[in-house]
Short mmCIF file of C-alpha atoms in Angstrom, two decimals:
data_model
loop_
_atom_site.label_atom_id
_atom_site.label_comp_id
_atom_site.label_asym_id
_atom_site.label_seq_id
_atom_site.Cartn_x
_atom_site.Cartn_y
_atom_site.Cartn_z
CA MET A 162 11.13 24.75 -1.45
CA PRO A 163 11.03 26.60 1.75
CA GLY A 164 11.41 24.83 4.61
CA THR A 165 12.20 21.69 4.02
CA ILE A 166 13.68 18.79 6.18
CA GLY A 167 17.25 17.35 5.57
CA ASP A 168 18.67 14.16 6.80
CA SER A 169 19.38 15.91 10.49
CA GLY A 170 16.13 16.54 10.81
CA ASP A 171 16.88 20.33 10.52
CA GLU A 172 14.75 22.55 8.16
CA THR A 173 16.91 23.80 5.13
CA GLY A 174 16.55 26.39 2.50
CA GLY A 175 15.08 23.59 0.49
CA GLY A 176 17.50 20.78 -0.12
CA GLY A 177 15.38 17.80 1.64
CA ALA A 178 17.03 14.64 2.51
CA ARG A 179 20.35 14.88 1.56
CA THR A 180 21.62 11.88 -0.46
CA GLY A 181 21.80 8.72 1.73
CA SER A 182 21.47 7.90 5.20
CA SER A 183 24.35 6.76 6.96
CA GLY A 184 24.45 3.51 8.74
CA ALA A 185 27.42 1.27 10.12
CA GLY A 186 28.74 0.01 6.93
CA GLY A 187 27.01 1.74 4.40
CA SER A 188 24.20 4.05 3.21
CA LEU A 189 20.77 3.89 1.52
CA ARG A 190 22.09 4.09 -2.24
CA ARG A 191 19.57 6.44 -4.68
CA THR A 192 19.01 3.89 -7.12
CA LEU A 193 15.27 3.94 -8.10
CA THR A 194 13.31 5.18 -11.14
CA PHE A 195 9.94 6.64 -11.39
CA ARG A 196 9.44 3.56 -12.99
CA ASP A 197 10.84 1.81 -10.01
CA LEU A 198 8.51 3.62 -7.78
CA ILE A 199 5.44 2.60 -9.45
CA VAL A 200 6.48 -1.07 -9.70
CA TYR A 201 6.67 -1.15 -6.02
CA GLY A 202 3.22 0.52 -5.32
CA LEU A 203 1.23 -1.16 -8.07
CA LEU A 204 3.13 -4.91 -6.64
CA PHE A 205 2.21 -3.80 -3.13
CA ILE A 206 -1.53 -2.90 -4.37
CA ALA A 207 -2.14 -5.66 -6.78
CA PRO A 208 -3.55 -4.90 -10.15
CA MET A 209 -6.22 -7.33 -9.97
CA ALA A 210 -7.04 -6.28 -5.84
CA PRO A 211 -10.79 -6.53 -6.62
CA VAL A 212 -11.06 -9.83 -7.28
CA GLY A 213 -11.27 -11.33 -4.03
CA ILE A 214 -14.07 -8.70 -3.04
CA PHE A 215 -16.10 -8.44 -6.08
CA GLY A 216 -18.86 -10.33 -5.03
CA THR A 217 -19.08 -8.41 -1.74
CA LEU A 218 -19.09 -5.05 -3.30
CA GLN A 219 -21.41 -6.12 -5.80
CA ALA A 220 -23.87 -7.16 -3.34
CA LYS A 221 -23.30 -3.52 -0.97
CA SER A 222 -23.33 -1.85 -3.75
CA HIS A 223 -26.63 -3.12 -5.51
CA GLY A 224 -24.39 -3.61 -7.99
CA ALA A 225 -22.91 -0.05 -8.82
CA ILE A 226 -19.25 -1.54 -8.29
CA ALA A 227 -17.44 0.58 -10.84
CA LEU A 228 -19.28 3.66 -9.30
CA VAL A 229 -18.06 2.20 -6.10
CA TYR A 230 -14.27 2.21 -7.48
CA LEU A 231 -14.92 5.45 -9.02
CA VAL A 232 -15.58 7.25 -5.71
CA ALA A 233 -12.93 5.05 -3.90
CA THR A 234 -10.48 6.43 -5.97
CA VAL A 235 -11.47 9.80 -5.84
CA ALA A 236 -11.60 9.50 -2.14
CA MET A 237 -7.79 7.96 -1.63
CA ALA A 238 -6.81 10.76 -3.74
CA PHE A 239 -6.93 13.21 -0.30
CA THR A 240 -4.53 10.56 0.95
CA ALA A 241 -2.23 10.59 -1.66
CA TYR A 242 -1.89 14.35 -2.36
CA SER A 243 -0.97 14.59 1.41
CA TYR A 244 1.37 12.19 1.11
CA ALA A 245 2.75 14.51 -1.91
CA GLN A 246 2.75 17.28 -0.08
CA MET A 247 4.51 15.80 3.10
CA VAL A 248 7.07 13.84 1.01
CA ARG A 249 8.18 17.12 -0.49
CA VAL A 250 8.54 18.46 3.15
CA ALA A 251 10.76 15.53 4.75
CA PRO A 252 12.13 13.25 2.02
CA GLN A 253 12.92 10.36 4.23
CA ALA A 254 12.78 6.61 4.53
CA GLY A 255 10.29 6.88 7.26
CA SER A 256 7.37 8.13 5.72
CA VAL A 257 4.27 8.66 7.50
CA TYR A 258 6.21 8.15 10.72
CA THR A 259 8.68 11.42 9.30
CA TYR A 260 5.81 13.58 8.24
CA ALA A 261 3.94 13.43 11.94
CA ARG A 262 6.74 13.97 13.80
CA VAL A 263 7.74 17.33 11.93
CA GLY A 264 4.20 18.42 11.25
CA LEU A 265 2.80 17.64 14.87
CA GLY A 266 5.55 16.13 17.17
CA GLU A 267 7.86 13.80 18.55
CA GLY A 268 5.16 12.04 19.99
CA ALA A 269 2.31 12.05 17.07
CA GLY A 270 5.15 11.00 15.14
CA PHE A 271 5.78 7.74 17.30
CA VAL A 272 2.29 6.95 17.15
CA ALA A 273 1.97 7.23 13.44
CA GLY A 274 4.73 5.03 12.78
CA TRP A 275 3.67 2.53 15.53
CA MET A 276 -0.04 2.35 13.90
CA ALA A 277 1.44 2.10 9.99
CA MET A 278 4.17 -0.80 11.54
CA LEU A 279 1.43 -3.12 12.69
CA ASP A 280 -0.49 -3.15 9.17
CA TYR A 281 3.39 -2.97 7.22
CA LEU A 282 3.80 -6.15 9.16
CA LEU A 283 0.47 -8.03 8.75
CA ILE A 284 -0.44 -7.16 5.26
CA PRO A 285 2.34 -8.94 3.94
CA ALA A 286 1.55 -12.09 5.78
CA VAL A 287 -1.98 -12.14 4.26
CA ALA A 288 -0.44 -11.73 1.18
CA TYR A 289 2.01 -14.74 1.80
CA LEU A 290 -0.88 -16.48 2.93
CA PHE A 291 -2.73 -15.75 0.01
CA SER A 292 -0.12 -16.94 -2.15
CA GLY A 293 0.41 -20.02 -0.21
CA ILE A 294 -3.39 -21.25 -0.43
CA ALA A 295 -3.46 -20.21 -4.24
CA MET A 296 -0.23 -22.74 -4.42
CA HIS A 297 -1.68 -25.41 -2.15
CA ALA A 298 -4.83 -25.54 -4.56
CA LEU A 299 -2.71 -25.67 -7.64
CA VAL A 300 -0.24 -28.25 -5.97
CA PRO A 301 -2.51 -29.91 -3.18
CA SER A 302 0.42 -32.53 -1.99
CA VAL A 303 2.63 -29.65 -0.51
CA ASP A 304 1.14 -28.30 2.62
CA GLN A 305 -0.35 -24.42 2.18
CA TRP A 306 1.58 -23.86 4.91
CA VAL A 307 4.96 -24.93 3.42
CA TRP A 308 4.25 -22.88 0.32
CA THR A 309 3.76 -19.87 2.38
CA ALA A 310 7.04 -20.00 3.90
CA ILE A 311 8.95 -20.55 0.59
CA ALA A 312 7.14 -17.18 -0.56
CA VAL A 313 8.35 -15.42 2.60
CA VAL A 314 12.15 -17.14 1.83
CA VAL A 315 12.09 -16.11 -1.68
CA THR A 316 10.61 -12.51 -1.60
CA THR A 317 12.69 -11.79 1.64
CA LEU A 318 16.40 -13.05 -0.09
CA LEU A 319 14.94 -10.71 -3.10
CA ASN A 320 14.62 -7.93 -0.80
CA LEU A 321 18.09 -8.67 1.02
CA TRP A 322 19.80 -8.59 -2.67
CA GLY A 323 19.21 -5.14 -2.83
CA VAL A 324 16.47 -2.38 -3.87
CA ARG A 325 17.30 -2.44 -7.60
CA THR A 326 17.22 -5.87 -7.82
CA ALA A 327 14.04 -6.58 -6.18
CA ALA A 328 12.37 -3.77 -8.42
CA ILE A 329 13.53 -5.12 -11.70
CA VAL A 330 12.34 -9.11 -10.69
CA GLY A 331 8.90 -6.92 -9.51
CA PHE A 332 8.44 -5.31 -12.78
CA ALA A 333 8.56 -8.86 -14.38
CA VAL A 334 5.91 -9.71 -12.24
CA LEU A 335 3.75 -6.60 -12.49
CA ALA A 336 4.17 -7.26 -16.52
CA MET A 337 2.82 -10.45 -16.10
CA GLU A 338 0.00 -9.75 -13.85
CA ILE A 339 -0.87 -7.20 -16.80
CA ALA A 340 -1.07 -8.85 -19.23
CA VAL A 341 -3.39 -11.56 -17.83
CA LEU A 342 -5.61 -8.53 -16.84
CA ALA A 343 -5.53 -7.47 -20.08
CA VAL A 344 -6.50 -10.71 -21.31
CA PHE A 345 -9.46 -10.84 -19.18
CA VAL A 346 -10.42 -7.55 -20.66
CA VAL A 347 -9.78 -8.26 -23.83
CA ALA A 348 -11.99 -12.06 -23.53
CA ALA A 349 -14.47 -9.87 -22.00
CA VAL A 350 -15.18 -7.72 -24.50
CA VAL A 351 -15.34 -10.24 -27.09
CA GLU A 352 -17.92 -12.18 -25.09
CA LEU A 353 -20.04 -8.85 -24.75
CA ILE A 354 -19.66 -8.05 -28.46
CA ALA A 355 -20.64 -11.46 -29.28
CA HIS A 356 -23.06 -12.58 -26.83
CA GLY A 357 -24.11 -9.03 -25.02
CA ALA A 358 -24.20 -7.87 -21.20
CA GLN A 359 -26.09 -9.79 -18.34
CA ARG A 360 -27.47 -5.99 -17.78
CA GLY A 361 -27.72 -2.54 -18.79
CA TRP A 362 -24.60 -0.99 -20.06
CA ALA A 363 -24.56 1.52 -17.38
CA VAL A 364 -25.74 -0.79 -14.09
CA PRO A 365 -22.38 -1.28 -12.68
CA LEU A 366 -22.43 3.15 -12.58
CA THR A 367 -26.21 3.17 -11.19
CA GLY A 368 -26.69 -0.12 -9.72
CA GLU A 369 -30.03 -2.73 -10.15
CA GLY A 370 -33.09 -1.68 -9.15
CA GLY A 371 -32.66 2.44 -8.25
CA PHE A 372 -29.77 3.88 -7.34
CA SER A 373 -28.64 4.00 -3.54
CA VAL A 374 -26.56 6.81 -1.81
CA ASP A 375 -26.04 5.01 1.25
CA ALA A 376 -25.31 1.68 -0.45
CA VAL A 377 -22.81 2.97 -2.53
CA LEU A 378 -20.78 4.49 0.39
CA ALA A 379 -21.13 1.60 2.47
CA ALA A 380 -19.38 -0.39 -0.36
CA VAL A 381 -16.63 2.64 -0.75
CA SER A 382 -15.74 2.04 3.17
CA VAL A 383 -14.92 -1.22 1.82
CA ALA A 384 -13.23 -0.27 -1.47
CA VAL A 385 -10.77 1.86 -0.51
CA LEU A 386 -8.78 -1.04 1.31
CA SER A 387 -7.96 -2.31 -2.28
CA TYR A 388 -5.79 1.15 -1.92
CA LEU A 389 -3.68 0.22 0.82
CA GLY A 390 -0.37 -0.12 -0.49
CA PHE A 391 0.30 2.91 -2.99
CA ASP A 392 1.47 5.04 0.03
CA ALA A 393 4.61 2.61 0.51
CA ILE A 394 6.19 4.35 -2.42
CA ALA A 395 6.76 7.05 -0.35
CA SER A 396 8.88 4.46 2.15
CA PHE A 397 11.63 5.08 -0.83
CA ALA A 398 12.31 8.83 -0.56
CA GLU A 399 15.87 8.22 0.23
CA GLU A 400 16.34 5.42 -2.46
CA ALA A 401 14.72 7.62 -5.39
CA LYS A 402 16.91 8.89 -8.15
CA GLY A 403 17.03 12.70 -8.22
CA THR A 404 19.27 15.47 -10.10
CA PRO A 405 22.58 16.76 -9.10
CA GLY A 406 22.78 19.43 -7.10
CA ASP A 407 19.90 20.06 -4.93
CA GLY A 408 20.62 18.18 -2.23
CA ASP A 409 17.71 15.91 -2.59
CA GLY A 410 19.55 12.57 -4.63
CA ALA A 411 22.33 15.03 -5.57
CA GLY A 412 24.51 13.52 -7.97
CA GLU A 413 22.25 11.01 -9.24
CA LYS A 414 20.69 11.35 -12.45
CA GLY A 415 17.44 9.46 -14.05
CA GLY A 416 17.73 5.97 -15.63
CA LYS A 417 16.41 3.83 -18.40
CA GLY A 418 13.09 3.88 -17.17
CA ASP A 419 12.65 7.13 -15.97
CA ARG A 420 10.53 9.74 -16.47
CA GLY A 421 10.54 13.38 -15.56
CA ARG A 422 14.33 13.84 -15.91
CA GLY A 423 15.44 16.65 -13.83
CA LEU A 424 13.44 16.22 -11.07
CA ARG A 425 14.48 16.18 -7.21
CA GLY A 426 14.24 12.51 -5.68
CA SER A 427 11.49 13.85 -3.36
CA ASP A 428 8.85 15.43 -7.10
CA ARG A 429 9.64 11.73 -8.42
CA VAL A 430 8.41 10.39 -4.92
CA ALA A 431 5.17 12.54 -5.18
CA ARG A 432 4.19 11.72 -8.76
CA ALA A 433 4.83 8.50 -8.20
CA VAL A 434 2.07 8.32 -5.31
CA LEU A 435 -0.20 10.18 -7.37
CA THR A 436 0.64 8.19 -10.66
CA CYS A 437 0.41 5.03 -8.80
CA LEU A 438 -2.91 5.96 -7.39
CA ALA A 439 -4.73 7.26 -10.74
CA VAL A 440 -3.59 3.93 -12.38
CA ALA A 441 -4.77 1.57 -9.64
CA GLY A 442 -7.63 3.49 -10.10
CA VAL A 443 -8.10 2.94 -13.85
CA LEU A 444 -7.38 -0.57 -13.80
CA PHE A 445 -10.33 -1.35 -10.92
CA VAL A 446 -13.00 0.53 -12.63
CA VAL A 447 -12.01 -1.01 -15.84
CA GLN A 448 -12.14 -4.51 -14.60
CA THR A 449 -15.14 -4.43 -12.11
CA TYR A 450 -17.34 -2.77 -14.78
CA LEU A 451 -16.86 -5.81 -17.35
CA ALA A 452 -17.31 -8.37 -14.89
CA ALA A 453 -20.61 -6.65 -13.34
CA LEU A 454 -21.48 -6.63 -17.26
CA LEU A 455 -21.29 -10.54 -17.31
CA ALA A 456 -21.97 -11.39 -13.87
CA PRO A 457 -24.37 -14.51 -13.85
CA MET A 458 -25.76 -13.60 -10.48
CA SER A 459 -27.37 -10.38 -9.60
CA ALA A 460 -26.38 -8.27 -6.85
CA ALA A 461 -29.76 -9.28 -5.09
CA GLU A 462 -28.72 -13.06 -5.36
CA LEU A 463 -25.17 -12.35 -4.20
CA ALA A 464 -26.56 -10.53 -0.75
CA ALA A 465 -29.07 -13.33 -0.27
CA ARG A 466 -25.98 -16.28 -1.05
CA PRO A 467 -23.35 -14.95 1.02
CA ALA A 468 -21.31 -17.85 0.54
CA GLU A 469 -20.64 -17.34 -2.89
CA GLN A 470 -19.28 -13.88 -2.72
CA GLY A 471 -16.18 -14.82 -2.28
CA ALA A 472 -15.75 -16.67 -5.66
CA ALA A 473 -17.62 -14.26 -7.50
CA PHE A 474 -15.42 -12.84 -9.77
CA TYR A 475 -14.26 -16.73 -10.55
CA ALA A 476 -17.82 -17.58 -11.22
CA THR A 477 -18.22 -14.53 -13.92
CA VAL A 478 -14.86 -15.82 -15.40
CA ASP A 479 -15.92 -19.51 -16.15
CA SER A 480 -19.36 -18.50 -17.20
CA ALA A 481 -18.31 -15.83 -19.66
CA VAL A 482 -14.66 -17.46 -20.73
CA GLY A 483 -14.14 -20.44 -19.46
CA GLY A 484 -11.90 -22.30 -17.03
CA TRP A 485 -8.78 -21.37 -18.35
CA LEU A 486 -9.11 -18.06 -17.62
CA HIS A 487 -9.88 -18.72 -14.26
CA ASP A 488 -6.79 -20.83 -13.68
CA LEU A 489 -4.82 -17.97 -15.69
CA VAL A 490 -6.04 -15.83 -13.27
CA ALA A 491 -5.48 -17.71 -10.25
CA VAL A 492 -1.98 -18.51 -11.18
CA SER A 493 -1.44 -14.52 -11.67
CA LYS A 494 -2.61 -13.84 -8.02
CA ALA A 495 -0.94 -16.63 -6.49
CA ILE A 496 2.36 -15.53 -7.72
CA GLY A 497 1.76 -11.61 -7.26
CA ALA A 498 0.28 -11.80 -3.55
CA ALA A 499 3.88 -13.09 -2.53
CA PHE A 500 5.12 -10.21 -4.75
CA ALA A 501 2.90 -7.77 -3.28
CA ALA A 502 4.14 -9.14 0.21
CA LEU A 503 7.41 -8.22 -1.22
CA ALA A 504 6.69 -4.68 -1.55
CA GLY A 505 5.20 -4.83 2.01
CA GLN A 506 7.95 -6.12 3.42
CA ALA A 507 10.58 -3.62 1.94
CA ALA A 508 8.38 -1.09 3.09
CA ALA A 509 7.96 -2.38 6.65
CA GLY A 510 11.91 -2.74 6.46
CA ARG A 511 12.03 0.98 5.47
CA LEU A 512 9.83 2.24 8.33
CA LEU A 513 11.78 0.05 11.21
CA PHE A 514 15.21 1.65 10.12
CA ALA A 515 14.20 4.86 10.35
CA MET A 516 12.72 4.54 13.82
CA ALA A 517 15.37 2.81 14.52
CA ARG A 518 17.83 5.32 13.27
CA ASP A 519 15.88 7.98 15.14
CA ARG A 520 16.64 5.25 18.76
CA ARG A 521 12.42 4.73 18.63
CA LEU A 522 13.59 1.20 18.05
CA PRO A 523 16.27 -0.50 18.84
CA GLY A 524 19.25 0.75 17.00
CA ALA A 525 20.30 -2.33 15.68
CA MET A 526 18.11 -1.96 12.65
CA SER A 527 19.22 1.12 11.71
CA LYS A 528 22.32 -0.51 10.08
CA VAL A 529 22.59 -0.67 6.79
CA ASP A 530 24.61 -3.58 4.65
CA ALA A 531 27.63 -2.11 2.67
CA GLY A 532 27.37 -4.47 0.05
CA SER A 533 23.40 -4.09 -1.23
CA GLY A 534 22.50 -0.90 0.44
CA VAL A 535 19.68 -1.93 2.50
CA PRO A 536 18.56 -2.25 6.08
CA ARG A 537 19.23 -5.82 6.28
CA ARG A 538 18.49 -6.01 9.88
CA ALA A 539 15.32 -4.08 9.60
CA LEU A 540 14.25 -6.16 6.51
CA LEU A 541 14.96 -9.60 8.59
CA GLY A 542 13.04 -8.35 11.37
CA ALA A 543 10.07 -7.56 9.39
CA ALA A 544 10.15 -10.98 7.51
CA VAL A 545 10.91 -13.14 11.04
CA VAL A 546 7.25 -11.35 12.45
CA THR A 547 5.45 -12.13 8.97
CA LEU A 548 6.98 -15.15 8.69
CA VAL A 549 5.26 -15.91 12.18
CA ALA A 550 2.07 -14.56 11.35
CA ALA A 551 1.52 -16.06 8.21
CA VAL A 552 2.78 -19.52 8.99
CA TRP A 553 0.31 -19.49 12.17
CA ALA A 554 -2.27 -18.59 10.16
CA ALA A 555 -1.64 -21.16 7.21
CA ARG A 556 -1.73 -24.10 9.74
CA ARG A 557 -5.09 -23.04 10.90
CA PRO A 558 -8.33 -23.71 9.33
CA ASP A 559 -9.66 -20.13 10.00
CA GLY A 560 -6.20 -18.57 10.11
CA LEU A 561 -6.96 -16.21 6.92
CA ASP A 562 -10.15 -14.93 8.88
CA HIS A 563 -8.13 -14.34 11.88
CA LEU A 564 -5.07 -12.32 10.14
CA SER A 565 -7.47 -10.49 7.92
CA SER A 566 -9.79 -9.07 10.17
CA VAL A 567 -7.00 -7.28 12.05
CA VAL A 568 -5.36 -5.56 9.19
CA ASN A 569 -6.24 -1.97 8.02
CA VAL A 570 -6.62 -0.12 11.21
CA GLY A 571 -3.32 0.62 11.99
CA ALA A 572 -2.26 2.09 8.04
CA LEU A 573 -5.65 3.86 8.48
CA THR A 574 -4.62 5.35 11.73
CA ALA A 575 -1.79 6.38 10.16
CA PHE A 576 -3.78 8.15 7.73
CA GLY A 577 -4.99 10.56 9.64
CA LEU A 578 -2.02 11.56 11.40
CA LEU A 579 -0.73 12.10 8.29
CA HIS A 580 -3.61 14.52 6.89
CA ALA A 581 -3.27 16.25 10.07
CA SER A 582 0.58 16.80 9.64
CA VAL A 583 -0.40 18.70 6.49
CA ILE A 584 -2.20 20.69 8.68
CA GLY A 585 0.34 21.15 11.20
CA TRP A 586 3.12 22.12 8.99
CA PHE A 587 1.61 24.36 6.65
CA ARG A 588 -1.00 26.06 8.70
CA VAL A 589 -0.38 25.72 12.02
CA ARG A 590 3.58 25.65 12.20
CA LYS A 591 3.56 28.23 8.65
CA ARG A 592 5.83 26.64 6.73
CA ALA A 593 5.19 28.08 3.41
CA GLU A 594 5.51 31.11 1.91
CA VAL A 595 1.55 31.49 0.96
CA PRO A 596 -0.36 28.88 2.37
CA SER A 597 -3.46 27.54 0.37
CA VAL A 598 -6.69 26.66 2.41
CA LEU A 599 -7.26 24.36 -0.22
CA ARG A 600 -4.39 22.44 -0.35
CA HIS A 601 -3.29 22.52 3.29
CA VAL A 602 -6.76 22.83 5.01
CA VAL A 603 -9.58 21.50 2.65
CA VAL A 604 -7.75 18.54 1.13
CA PRO A 605 -6.22 16.82 4.33
CA LEU A 606 -9.72 17.77 6.53
CA LEU A 607 -11.85 15.77 3.73
CA GLY A 608 -8.83 12.86 3.58
CA LEU A 609 -9.56 13.01 7.38
CA ALA A 610 -12.99 12.63 7.08
CA VAL A 611 -12.35 9.70 4.49
CA VAL A 612 -10.27 7.63 7.17
CA ILE A 613 -12.42 8.20 10.15
CA ALA A 614 -15.63 6.65 7.72
CA VAL A 615 -13.56 3.43 6.99
CA ILE A 616 -12.36 2.71 10.43
CA VAL A 617 -15.63 3.55 11.89
CA GLU A 618 -16.47 0.86 9.23
CA ALA A 619 -14.09 -1.73 10.07
CA SER A 620 -14.76 -5.03 11.56
CA GLY A 621 -15.08 -5.12 15.66
CA THR A 622 -12.17 -7.43 15.59
CA ALA A 623 -9.81 -4.27 13.58
CA GLN A 624 -10.40 -1.94 15.83
CA VAL A 625 -10.33 -3.55 19.21
CA VAL A 626 -6.70 -4.82 17.68
CA GLY A 627 -5.78 -1.78 16.47
CA GLY A 628 -7.39 -0.06 20.04
CA ILE A 629 -4.74 -2.54 22.11
CA TRP A 630 -1.59 -1.51 19.79
CA LEU A 631 -2.19 1.94 20.27
CA ALA A 632 -2.56 1.31 23.83
CA VAL A 633 0.83 -0.99 23.79
CA GLY A 634 2.56 2.32 21.60
CA LEU A 635 1.54 4.59 24.26
CA VAL A 636 3.17 2.95 26.84
CA VAL A 637 6.00 2.15 25.04
CA LEU A 638 6.09 6.24 24.66
CA ALA A 639 5.61 6.64 27.85
CA VAL A 640 8.44 4.65 29.00
CA GLN A 641 10.88 6.05 26.24
CA TYR A 642 9.84 9.74 28.17
CA GLY A 643 9.96 9.01 31.35
CA THR A 644 13.75 7.33 30.91
CA GLY A 645 14.59 10.53 29.10
CA ARG A 646 14.84 8.42 25.71
CA ARG A 647 14.11 11.48 22.94
CA ALA A 648 14.58 10.75 19.10
CA ALA A 649 17.78 11.06 17.79
CA ALA A 650 19.28 14.35 15.49
CA ARG A 651 20.83 13.07 12.57
CA GLY A 652 23.33 14.34 10.95
#
């Protein structure tokens, strides 16, 4: 590929990032297969992510929740495609930080990394808190903040053990989550065959009492947040296996559980990003379609009873299948949430590592452990922040509301800069032999429009916190420029 970026940050003729990125005592290791990358992405997203917002989306969309997730999948596909474009240009651990840096410049790169950092640190904290709440419901004698802290410690130890070990354990957890989802699907189908649906078979796609475009689009603005996490795959670009001799994962062959042998590491990451989004979309549409058919309450009833929206999916399972599946789903969500946080923490560690390597954060976080091959200090830094945030929220009765209300704007802002970087790299800087209007202008502009629409629909609290975090980041950037501190050239 013409004009890719190597580890030094300079353009190369097509090599991409060289194997490993040096740090004192070791380097990131290319050990992740295609399956491992999918595992990290799906763990972070969570196969049953719609469970918690099923009732909200049913009410907002007037019952057309399956259509909402179909549209949301297409909407997020623009962002996934932009990631696939840029990971081939700059196959480095910094993900969107690196992409904005090469496509738009140093300042935009820092802002993208800074904004992504907000959500990469807080989204895992929310997931840990979900796990703590679920475990406390199962074992009330232990405080939820204790369960929350235990989840942080256990998953942090797995991340410190090594990226491949964490991926193997994560695969087992993901298999469990998908198995539980499969049990729900089978039980739902059996119930539908035996007793029929509560409403028309097309209602989850057309809505109750007439189709409303405005209602569907309002629900889509919330549903797209279910997909946050697939982008974490790009953070592992320097740890994905690639074919020998291409400069991108050189000397590493595909392993067991791999797909697409003969691919460069960056190509494998790009495919994993797109595949993860597609798989998540299918899982979300199927489970929400079936749940909508079986739901005992109509969309109008849910809209009139906001307090019952949060437990609407569980109420559906209880009434249609039985309490045993309710408990099974609850246990799956408790364990799955902790491992969603594991994937998020791993991605956060890579982002902090990449920014520290470029002297945008304290250099101590750019060190890679020689034994495990992971950015140990960056991971520990991310773990401390998420531990403090999650335990603080777990000890407050309104902690979940406070914490969940401030996430997402950071990642969405970074997505916006990602789309701008595609245009900047391919059209403004003209780093392609034959720039494509569709791939390099239309797709990123559509993705940018989706991102802006979702940010506008975000809660006021999230917008304020995002704005404050952005302002702090701009001050930090100004200080760095004022003191003559520039991003380091690696090589």
